[in-house]
GROMACS .gro file of C-alpha atoms in nm:
model
  409
    1MET     CA    1  -0.022   0.008   0.022
    2SER     CA    2   0.145   0.325  -0.130
    3MET     CA    3   0.134   0.604   0.142
    4LEU     CA    4   0.092   0.996  -0.002
    5PRO     CA    5   0.303   1.257   0.112
    6SER     CA    6   0.132   1.516   0.429
    7ASN     CA    7   0.112   1.789   0.199
    8THR     CA    8  -0.092   1.607  -0.043
    9LEU     CA    9  -0.314   1.471   0.229
   10LEU     CA   10  -0.375   1.823   0.367
   11ALA     CA   11  -0.424   1.997   0.016
   12GLU     CA   12  -0.686   1.692  -0.009
   13GLN     CA   13  -0.841   1.770   0.297
   14LYS     CA   14  -0.863   2.171   0.198
   15ILE     CA   15  -1.088   2.093  -0.093
   16GLU     CA   16  -1.293   1.856   0.109
   17ALA     CA   17  -1.324   2.180   0.326
   18GLY     CA   18  -1.359   2.372   0.050
   19THR     CA   19  -1.081   2.611   0.111
   20THR     CA   20  -0.877   2.650  -0.193
   21PRO     CA   21  -0.907   2.879  -0.419
   22GLU     CA   22  -1.039   2.655  -0.692
   23THR     CA   23  -1.399   2.616  -0.494
   24PRO     CA   24  -1.644   2.831  -0.617
   25ASN     CA   25  -1.827   3.060  -0.423
   26ASP     CA   26  -2.148   2.951  -0.583
   27TYR     CA   27  -2.292   2.703  -0.801
   28LEU     CA   28  -2.513   2.724  -1.102
   29LYS     CA   29  -2.800   2.509  -0.960
   30ASN     CA   30  -2.772   2.737  -0.655
   31PRO     CA   31  -2.619   3.098  -0.814
   32PHE     CA   32  -2.780   3.307  -0.544
   33PRO     CA   33  -2.728   3.146  -0.236
   34LYS     CA   34  -2.793   3.464   0.001
   35GLY     CA   35  -3.125   3.533  -0.216
   36PHE     CA   36  -3.203   3.832  -0.427
   37THR     CA   37  -3.218   4.214  -0.316
   38ALA     CA   38  -3.534   4.297  -0.219
   39VAL     CA   39  -3.695   4.540  -0.453
   40THR     CA   40  -3.791   4.862  -0.248
   41GLY     CA   41  -4.098   4.989  -0.526
   42ASN     CA   42  -4.193   5.273  -0.357
   43ALA     CA   43  -4.226   5.166   0.027
   44GLN     CA   44  -3.961   5.447   0.104
   45GLY     CA   45  -4.122   5.686  -0.088
   46LEU     CA   46  -3.878   5.979  -0.132
   47LEU     CA   47  -3.643   5.816   0.096
   48THR     CA   48  -3.603   5.533  -0.196
   49GLY     CA   49  -3.233   5.540  -0.289
   50ILE     CA   50  -3.144   5.852  -0.094
   51GLY     CA   51  -2.740   5.891  -0.026
   52THR     CA   52  -2.663   5.701  -0.332
   53SER     CA   53  -2.623   5.775  -0.711
   54VAL     CA   54  -2.974   5.747  -0.895
   55ALA     CA   55  -2.993   5.729  -1.264
   56THR     CA   56  -3.344   5.753  -1.500
   57THR     CA   57  -3.506   5.852  -1.828
   58ILE     CA   58  -3.625   6.216  -1.742
   59GLY     CA   59  -3.893   6.414  -1.939
   60PRO     CA   60  -4.086   6.314  -2.235
   61SER     CA   61  -3.994   6.095  -2.511
   62VAL     CA   62  -3.911   6.252  -2.863
   63ASN     CA   63  -3.837   6.062  -3.165
   64PRO     CA   64  -3.477   6.139  -3.287
   65TYR     CA   65  -3.479   6.216  -3.673
   66THR     CA   66  -3.187   6.267  -3.969
   67LEU     CA   67  -3.251   6.486  -4.246
   68ASN     CA   68  -3.010   6.357  -4.561
   69TRP     CA   69  -2.998   6.531  -4.906
   70ASN     CA   70  -2.724   6.416  -5.233
   71TYR     CA   71  -2.677   6.523  -5.550
   72SER     CA   72  -2.487   6.332  -5.790
   73LEU     CA   73  -2.350   6.361  -6.175
   74GLU     CA   74  -2.218   6.021  -6.356
   75TYR     CA   75  -2.029   6.014  -6.681
   76GLN     CA   76  -1.897   5.744  -6.848
   77LEU     CA   77  -1.545   5.782  -7.029
   78PRO     CA   78  -1.381   5.539  -7.294
   79ALA     CA   79  -1.228   5.213  -7.215
   80GLY     CA   80  -1.502   5.136  -6.965
   81ILE     CA   81  -1.404   5.336  -6.695
   82LEU     CA   82  -1.737   5.523  -6.486
   83ILE     CA   83  -1.700   5.858  -6.353
   84GLU     CA   84  -1.934   6.002  -6.002
   85ALA     CA   85  -1.907   6.303  -5.860
   86ALA     CA   86  -2.155   6.381  -5.564
   87TYR     CA   87  -2.252   6.581  -5.292
   88VAL     CA   88  -2.361   6.427  -4.964
   89ALA     CA   89  -2.474   6.585  -4.658
   90SER     CA   90  -2.696   6.477  -4.347
   91ARG     CA   91  -2.840   6.659  -4.024
   92GLY     CA   92  -2.923   6.460  -3.746
   93LEU     CA   93  -3.139   6.667  -3.484
   94LYS     CA   94  -3.285   6.537  -3.180
   95LEU     CA   95  -3.032   6.253  -3.141
   96THR     CA   96  -3.018   6.024  -2.831
   97GLU     CA   97  -2.722   6.028  -2.605
   98ALA     CA   98  -2.722   5.644  -2.513
   99VAL     CA   99  -2.648   5.601  -2.144
  100ASP     CA  100  -2.510   5.926  -2.052
  101VAL     CA  101  -2.454   5.898  -1.680
  102ASP     CA  102  -2.234   6.174  -1.703
  103PHE     CA  103  -2.503   6.410  -1.744
  104ASN     CA  104  -2.498   6.493  -1.379
  105LEU     CA  105  -2.843   6.702  -1.302
  106ASN     CA  106  -2.651   6.782  -0.973
  107GLN     CA  107  -2.365   6.966  -1.119
  108LEU     CA  108  -2.397   7.323  -0.965
  109THR     CA  109  -2.423   7.613  -1.227
  110VAL     CA  110  -2.132   7.895  -1.328
  111ASP     CA  111  -2.279   8.121  -1.055
  112GLN     CA  112  -2.274   7.874  -0.787
  113LEU     CA  113  -1.884   7.803  -0.855
  114GLY     CA  114  -1.874   8.201  -0.814
  115LEU     CA  115  -1.842   8.124  -0.414
  116GLY     CA  116  -1.529   7.996  -0.468
  117ASN     CA  117  -1.382   7.859  -0.168
  118ALA     CA  118  -1.717   7.899   0.018
  119LEU     CA  119  -1.811   7.587  -0.173
  120LEU     CA  120  -1.574   7.384   0.083
  121THR     CA  121  -1.730   7.521   0.448
  122SER     CA  122  -1.826   7.268   0.627
  123VAL     CA  123  -2.235   7.287   0.703
  124LYS     CA  124  -2.444   7.076   0.917
  125ASN     CA  125  -2.592   6.796   0.727
  126PRO     CA  126  -2.973   6.780   0.691
  127PHE     CA  127  -2.962   6.434   0.612
  128PHE     CA  128  -2.768   6.271   0.918
  129GLY     CA  129  -2.924   5.988   1.054
  130PHE     CA  130  -3.124   5.924   0.740
  131ILE     CA  131  -2.830   5.868   0.541
  132LYS     CA  132  -2.608   5.575   0.709
  133THR     CA  133  -2.328   5.497   0.420
  134GLY     CA  134  -2.138   5.727   0.172
  135PRO     CA  135  -2.007   6.096   0.167
  136LEU     CA  136  -2.392   6.222   0.279
  137SER     CA  137  -2.363   5.991   0.593
  138ASN     CA  138  -2.133   6.226   0.828
  139ALA     CA  139  -2.284   6.505   1.071
  140THR     CA  140  -2.096   6.790   0.801
  141VAL     CA  141  -2.093   6.782   0.453
  142PRO     CA  142  -1.954   7.086   0.194
  143GLN     CA  143  -2.169   7.332   0.111
  144SER     CA  144  -2.150   7.222  -0.253
  145PHE     CA  145  -2.336   6.925  -0.123
  146LEU     CA  146  -2.654   7.120  -0.018
  147LEU     CA  147  -2.663   7.331  -0.369
  148ARG     CA  148  -2.756   7.079  -0.566
  149SER     CA  149  -3.022   7.047  -0.747
  150PHE     CA  150  -3.100   6.688  -0.584
  151PRO     CA  151  -2.909   6.730  -0.248
  152GLN     CA  152  -3.031   6.421  -0.150
  153PHE     CA  153  -2.831   6.209  -0.397
  154THR     CA  154  -2.449   6.216  -0.485
  155VAL     CA  155  -2.506   6.195  -0.859
  156VAL     CA  156  -2.809   6.223  -1.077
  157GLY     CA  157  -2.800   6.049  -1.407
  158ASP     CA  158  -3.029   6.104  -1.676
  159LEU     CA  159  -3.033   5.803  -1.910
  160PHE     CA  160  -3.101   5.748  -2.258
  161ARG     CA  161  -3.133   6.164  -2.304
  162ILE     CA  162  -3.242   6.329  -2.616
  163GLY     CA  163  -3.094   6.657  -2.750
  164SER     CA  164  -2.812   6.633  -2.936
  165ASN     CA  165  -2.712   6.745  -3.319
  166SER     CA  166  -2.460   6.655  -3.588
  167ILE     CA  167  -2.429   6.766  -3.926
  168TYR     CA  168  -2.219   6.614  -4.192
  169HIS     CA  169  -2.148   6.740  -4.590
  170SER     CA  170  -1.874   6.568  -4.798
  171PHE     CA  171  -1.810   6.598  -5.167
  172GLN     CA  172  -1.728   6.237  -5.327
  173LEU     CA  173  -1.554   6.100  -5.632
  174LYS     CA  174  -1.542   5.763  -5.772
  175ALA     CA  175  -1.371   5.623  -6.069
  176GLU     CA  176  -1.456   5.245  -6.129
  177LYS     CA  177  -1.357   5.037  -6.414
  178ARG     CA  178  -1.511   4.698  -6.459
  179PHE     CA  179  -1.340   4.418  -6.544
  180HIS     CA  180  -1.205   4.429  -6.868
  181HIS     CA  181  -0.894   4.290  -7.055
  182GLY     CA  182  -0.773   4.106  -6.740
  183LEU     CA  183  -0.793   4.486  -6.520
  184SER     CA  184  -1.033   4.638  -6.291
  185PHE     CA  185  -1.040   4.905  -6.058
  186LEU     CA  186  -1.207   5.118  -5.796
  187LEU     CA  187  -1.084   5.432  -5.699
  188ALA     CA  188  -1.338   5.630  -5.424
  189PHE     CA  189  -1.223   5.951  -5.267
  190THR     CA  190  -1.429   6.195  -5.002
  191GLY     CA  191  -1.376   6.497  -4.887
  192GLY     CA  192  -1.602   6.592  -4.558
  193LYS     CA  193  -1.634   6.736  -4.245
  194GLN     CA  194  -1.885   6.638  -3.972
  195MET     CA  195  -1.956   6.832  -3.666
  196ASP     CA  196  -2.173   6.738  -3.350
  197ASP     CA  197  -2.182   6.812  -3.007
  198HIS     CA  198  -2.222   6.441  -2.854
  199SER     CA  199  -2.012   6.134  -2.964
  200ALA     CA  200  -2.121   5.875  -2.732
  201ILE     CA  201  -1.932   5.640  -2.945
  202SER     CA  202  -1.581   5.795  -3.031
  203ASN     CA  203  -1.257   5.635  -3.189
  204VAL     CA  204  -1.062   5.873  -2.988
  205GLY     CA  205  -1.048   5.966  -2.623
  206SER     CA  206  -1.325   5.965  -2.435
  207ASP     CA  207  -1.546   6.236  -2.551
  208PHE     CA  208  -1.911   6.156  -2.440
  209PHE     CA  209  -1.935   6.311  -2.125
  210ARG     CA  210  -1.994   6.681  -2.029
  211GLN     CA  211  -1.810   6.989  -1.910
  212ASN     CA  212  -2.108   7.168  -1.823
  213ILE     CA  213  -2.453   7.044  -1.861
  214TYR     CA  214  -2.587   7.412  -1.853
  215ASP     CA  215  -2.409   7.483  -2.207
  216ARG     CA  216  -2.444   7.281  -2.445
  217GLN     CA  217  -2.326   7.504  -2.681
  218ASN     CA  218  -1.996   7.507  -2.597
  219ASP     CA  219  -1.972   7.106  -2.692
  220TRP     CA  220  -2.068   7.199  -3.035
  221SER     CA  221  -1.705   7.134  -3.220
  222ILE     CA  222  -1.605   6.882  -3.509
  223SER     CA  223  -1.669   6.535  -3.396
  224PRO     CA  224  -1.416   6.319  -3.259
  225ASN     CA  225  -1.491   6.066  -3.551
  226ASP     CA  226  -1.433   6.316  -3.862
  227VAL     CA  227  -1.215   6.210  -4.138
  228SER     CA  228  -1.157   6.474  -4.352
  229ARG     CA  229  -1.018   6.310  -4.643
  230ARG     CA  230  -0.998   5.922  -4.779
  231LEU     CA  231  -0.835   5.760  -5.057
  232VAL     CA  232  -0.893   5.395  -5.131
  233LEU     CA  233  -0.791   5.186  -5.415
  234SER     CA  234  -0.857   4.845  -5.533
  235TYR     CA  235  -0.761   4.658  -5.792
  236VAL     CA  236  -0.713   4.321  -5.980
  237TRP     CA  237  -0.459   4.320  -6.305
  238GLU     CA  238  -0.441   3.950  -6.493
  239LEU     CA  239  -0.076   4.007  -6.658
  240PRO     CA  240  -0.108   3.997  -6.978
  241PHE     CA  241   0.129   3.679  -6.993
  242GLY     CA  242   0.046   3.276  -7.046
  243LYS     CA  243  -0.206   3.051  -7.251
  244GLY     CA  244  -0.547   3.263  -7.294
  245ARG     CA  245  -0.434   3.579  -7.226
  246ALA     CA  246  -0.275   3.830  -7.473
  247LEU     CA  247   0.081   3.765  -7.459
  248GLY     CA  248   0.224   3.372  -7.442
  249LYS     CA  249  -0.049   3.205  -7.634
  250THR     CA  250   0.200   3.002  -7.808
  251TRP     CA  251   0.428   2.934  -7.486
  252ALA     CA  252   0.506   2.563  -7.460
  253ARG     CA  253   0.383   2.470  -7.073
  254PRO     CA  254   0.745   2.484  -6.893
  255VAL     CA  255   0.768   2.818  -7.020
  256ASP     CA  256   0.398   2.916  -6.958
  257TRP     CA  257   0.472   2.780  -6.612
  258ILE     CA  258   0.700   2.999  -6.511
  259LEU     CA  259   0.616   3.342  -6.704
  260GLY     CA  260   0.185   3.310  -6.757
  261GLY     CA  261  -0.088   3.325  -6.506
  262TRP     CA  262   0.009   3.587  -6.283
  263GLN     CA  263  -0.253   3.812  -6.097
  264LEU     CA  264  -0.182   4.118  -5.893
  265ASN     CA  265  -0.440   4.275  -5.639
  266GLY     CA  266  -0.425   4.532  -5.376
  267ILE     CA  267  -0.619   4.792  -5.183
  268ALA     CA  268  -0.442   5.097  -5.080
  269THR     CA  269  -0.628   5.317  -4.808
  270PHE     CA  270  -0.486   5.661  -4.738
  271GLU     CA  271  -0.706   5.875  -4.493
  272THR     CA  272  -0.626   6.164  -4.253
  273GLY     CA  273  -0.648   6.118  -3.871
  274LYS     CA  274  -0.927   6.186  -3.596
  275PRO     CA  275  -0.965   6.477  -3.398
  276LEU     CA  276  -0.765   6.490  -3.073
  277THR     CA  277  -0.986   6.519  -2.706
  278LEU     CA  278  -0.824   6.628  -2.439
  279VAL     CA  279  -0.917   6.608  -2.067
  280SER     CA  280  -0.762   6.737  -1.745
  281SER     CA  281  -0.787   6.711  -1.375
  282ASN     CA  282  -1.132   6.843  -1.221
  283PRO     CA  283  -1.071   7.098  -1.020
  284SER     CA  284  -1.437   7.292  -1.059
  285GLN     CA  285  -1.580   7.131  -0.763
  286SER     CA  286  -1.893   7.134  -0.959
  287GLY     CA  287  -1.967   6.768  -0.962
  288ASN     CA  288  -1.909   6.681  -1.330
  289SER     CA  289  -1.739   6.387  -1.435
  290THR     CA  290  -1.444   6.499  -1.619
  291GLU     CA  291  -1.263   6.869  -1.739
  292ARG     CA  292  -1.077   7.015  -2.038
  293PRO     CA  293  -0.788   7.198  -1.999
  294ASP     CA  294  -0.704   7.552  -2.055
  295ASN     CA  295  -0.561   7.694  -2.395
  296ASN     CA  296  -0.363   8.029  -2.388
  297GLY     CA  297  -0.541   8.123  -2.701
  298GLN     CA  298  -0.195   7.958  -2.903
  299SER     CA  299  -0.249   7.648  -3.162
  300ALA     CA  300  -0.077   7.373  -3.065
  301LYS     CA  301   0.034   7.213  -3.421
  302LEU     CA  302   0.338   7.113  -3.465
  303GLU     CA  303   0.516   7.062  -3.785
  304GLY     CA  304   0.738   6.717  -3.865
  305SER     CA  305   0.715   6.419  -3.939
  306VAL     CA  306   0.511   6.134  -3.676
  307GLU     CA  307   0.835   5.974  -3.661
  308SER     CA  308   0.977   6.292  -3.544
  309ARG     CA  309   0.722   6.401  -3.298
  310LEU     CA  310   0.663   6.083  -3.094
  311ASN     CA  311   0.756   6.236  -2.753
  312ARG     CA  312   0.577   6.558  -2.855
  313TYR     CA  313   0.330   6.511  -3.093
  314PHE     CA  314   0.173   6.869  -3.027
  315ASP     CA  315   0.257   7.163  -2.825
  316THR     CA  316   0.156   7.066  -2.507
  317SER     CA  317   0.279   7.389  -2.330
  318VAL     CA  318  -0.030   7.602  -2.494
  319PHE     CA  319  -0.248   7.370  -2.220
  320SER     CA  320  -0.265   7.369  -1.853
  321VAL     CA  321  -0.504   7.252  -1.585
  322PRO     CA  322  -0.772   7.507  -1.522
  323LYS     CA  323  -0.812   7.723  -1.224
  324ALA     CA  324  -1.038   7.621  -0.914
  325PHE     CA  325  -1.385   7.665  -0.933
  326THR     CA  326  -1.379   7.686  -1.314
  327PHE     CA  327  -1.439   7.526  -1.636
  328GLY     CA  328  -1.183   7.482  -1.882
  329ASN     CA  329  -1.142   7.676  -2.239
  330ALA     CA  330  -1.003   7.450  -2.467
  331PRO     CA  331  -1.268   7.303  -2.704
  332ARG     CA  332  -1.415   6.977  -2.699
  333THR     CA  333  -1.208   6.865  -2.995
  334LEU     CA  334  -0.859   7.041  -3.148
  335PRO     CA  335  -1.005   7.210  -3.452
  336ASP     CA  336  -0.640   7.183  -3.605
  337VAL     CA  337  -0.440   6.862  -3.376
  338ARG     CA  338  -0.544   6.518  -3.501
  339THR     CA  339  -0.438   6.197  -3.480
  340PRO     CA  340  -0.170   6.003  -3.695
  341GLY     CA  341  -0.364   5.902  -4.045
  342THR     CA  342  -0.339   5.578  -4.253
  343HIS     CA  343  -0.118   5.493  -4.499
  344SER     CA  344  -0.181   5.143  -4.540
  345LEU     CA  345  -0.148   4.900  -4.885
  346ASP     CA  346  -0.263   4.487  -4.834
  347ALA     CA  347  -0.182   4.309  -5.145
  348SER     CA  348  -0.108   3.986  -5.284
  349ILE     CA  349  -0.026   3.761  -5.604
  350PHE     CA  350  -0.157   3.480  -5.749
  351LYS     CA  351   0.009   3.219  -6.016
  352SER     CA  352  -0.243   2.985  -6.207
  353PHE     CA  353  -0.124   2.660  -6.317
  354ARG     CA  354  -0.394   2.474  -6.563
  355PHE     CA  355  -0.259   2.107  -6.561
  356LEU     CA  356  -0.596   2.009  -6.729
  357GLU     CA  357  -0.900   2.218  -6.905
  358SER     CA  358  -1.077   2.136  -6.627
  359ARG     CA  359  -0.842   2.177  -6.351
  360GLN     CA  360  -0.623   2.450  -6.233
  361VAL     CA  361  -0.400   2.542  -5.933
  362GLN     CA  362  -0.376   2.862  -5.759
  363LEU     CA  363  -0.049   2.977  -5.567
  364ARG     CA  364  -0.179   3.265  -5.336
  365GLY     CA  365   0.073   3.502  -5.198
  366GLU     CA  366  -0.088   3.787  -4.933
  367LEU     CA  367   0.077   4.016  -4.764
  368PHE     CA  368  -0.147   4.251  -4.473
  369ASN     CA  369   0.063   4.601  -4.439
  370ALA     CA  370   0.289   4.508  -4.747
  371THR     CA  371   0.485   4.803  -4.701
  372ASN     CA  372   0.508   4.708  -4.325
  373THR     CA  373   0.440   5.086  -4.226
  374PRO     CA  374   0.347   5.153  -3.890
  375LEU     CA  375   0.031   5.338  -3.792
  376PHE     CA  376   0.094   5.499  -3.458
  377GLY     CA  377  -0.196   5.542  -3.151
  378PRO     CA  378  -0.297   5.839  -3.057
  379PRO     CA  379  -0.096   6.085  -2.835
  380ASN     CA  380  -0.168   6.059  -2.470
  381GLY     CA  381  -0.457   6.338  -2.411
  382ALA     CA  382  -0.471   6.353  -2.060
  383VAL     CA  383  -0.249   6.749  -1.922
  384ASN     CA  384  -0.178   6.584  -1.616
  385SER     CA  385  -0.030   6.289  -1.706
  386ARG     CA  386   0.373   6.312  -1.738
  387LEU     CA  387   0.289   6.132  -2.083
  388PHE     CA  388   0.103   6.453  -2.188
  389GLY     CA  389   0.161   6.485  -2.576
  390THR     CA  390   0.354   6.161  -2.610
  391ILE     CA  391   0.242   5.857  -2.882
  392SER     CA  392   0.333   5.507  -2.691
  393SER     CA  393   0.179   5.303  -2.891
  394GLN     CA  394   0.071   5.160  -3.235
  395ALA     CA  395  -0.256   5.089  -3.401
  396ASN     CA  396  -0.176   4.821  -3.667
  397SER     CA  397   0.030   4.519  -3.660
  398PRO     CA  398   0.319   4.498  -3.860
  399ARG     CA  399   0.322   4.283  -4.180
  400GLN     CA  400   0.173   3.981  -4.233
  401VAL     CA  401   0.234   3.740  -4.486
  402GLN     CA  402   0.061   3.430  -4.558
  403ILE     CA  403   0.050   3.143  -4.878
  404ALA     CA  404  -0.185   2.942  -4.972
  405LEU     CA  405  -0.272   2.645  -5.203
  406LYS     CA  406  -0.603   2.656  -5.395
  407ILE     CA  407  -0.709   2.380  -5.629
  408LEU     CA  408  -1.015   2.450  -5.876
  409PHE     CA  409  -1.203   2.186  -6.039
   0.00000   0.00000   0.00000
């Protein structure tokens, strides 16, 4: 009979006792062993949720809507090339702001912020004894707590708020050659501008917050989703060499296997970056979640290649933390500084071998980011960070190559 080491026996005892990290707290057969938190309903009346952060849908429901209009011209050129030019525009009104708990209805007004240090003065808490936990459970609280619209709550979020606006104008140009004589391509260019006062889904930074809920006009800016220029070229080109093509119809099979049956394909993309969103620490004491920095009136744009500006992508000296009890004066997005743009090429080369009339083998080589060009990530936009203005990430992958063999029959 074999004997287990003492440490093994101890481990088994712990497993039986349910004290190891591997033992789950709850099981699917009884996922809520402590029961459910009872729904209070209206039993507590106006004391429901007192002293906590609450969020709800406030106000009547309004249907968002958009207005869209466009005008286009097409012209057929020789060699089967179709040219299309278009003006495309869209206007969004009363748009939904998603789950916007950062729209805090308890934010102080600018006039209240004018009290300055008096907002921090400790005063008697009228909710003492009613609220058992949290910042409103103390005998005294800062004066600012009692100046809120709903002083019995810490935050009052307005869910699914309606009221944002957007507008988009663009010029679009397309040149297309349908497949003929082994060649096809599509060239598409878009030059446009999108502006809005709220973007819950943003590509750069975190711009969905409102610095001051009482000043929506101050949020109107170039959208963080705006791409001002975008050019995309895609092509398929069967080289005119080999049997069944313009040149090399009479080549011997060995020569055709080497020189014939080649095809080139690719997608090239060039686009500008997106506007930057900057954030700061929050000295306003207003109750908002995030704040923008101050700008001294100078442009933050710097010239030079992205590679030469990785440690200082824009002029950080023109920004600073706002003074106490004030909001930052920087715009929601910077008007003349954008993230690094995109320059990419995905390409492939195919070689076809025909060994029977109905049988064909295709060797495919595909390259993603064929030029191995890095796309740098956005710069750090937090004015309080020691990395403010620096780029420390890459937003795309290095060149990737894959080879495949395809049999057609």
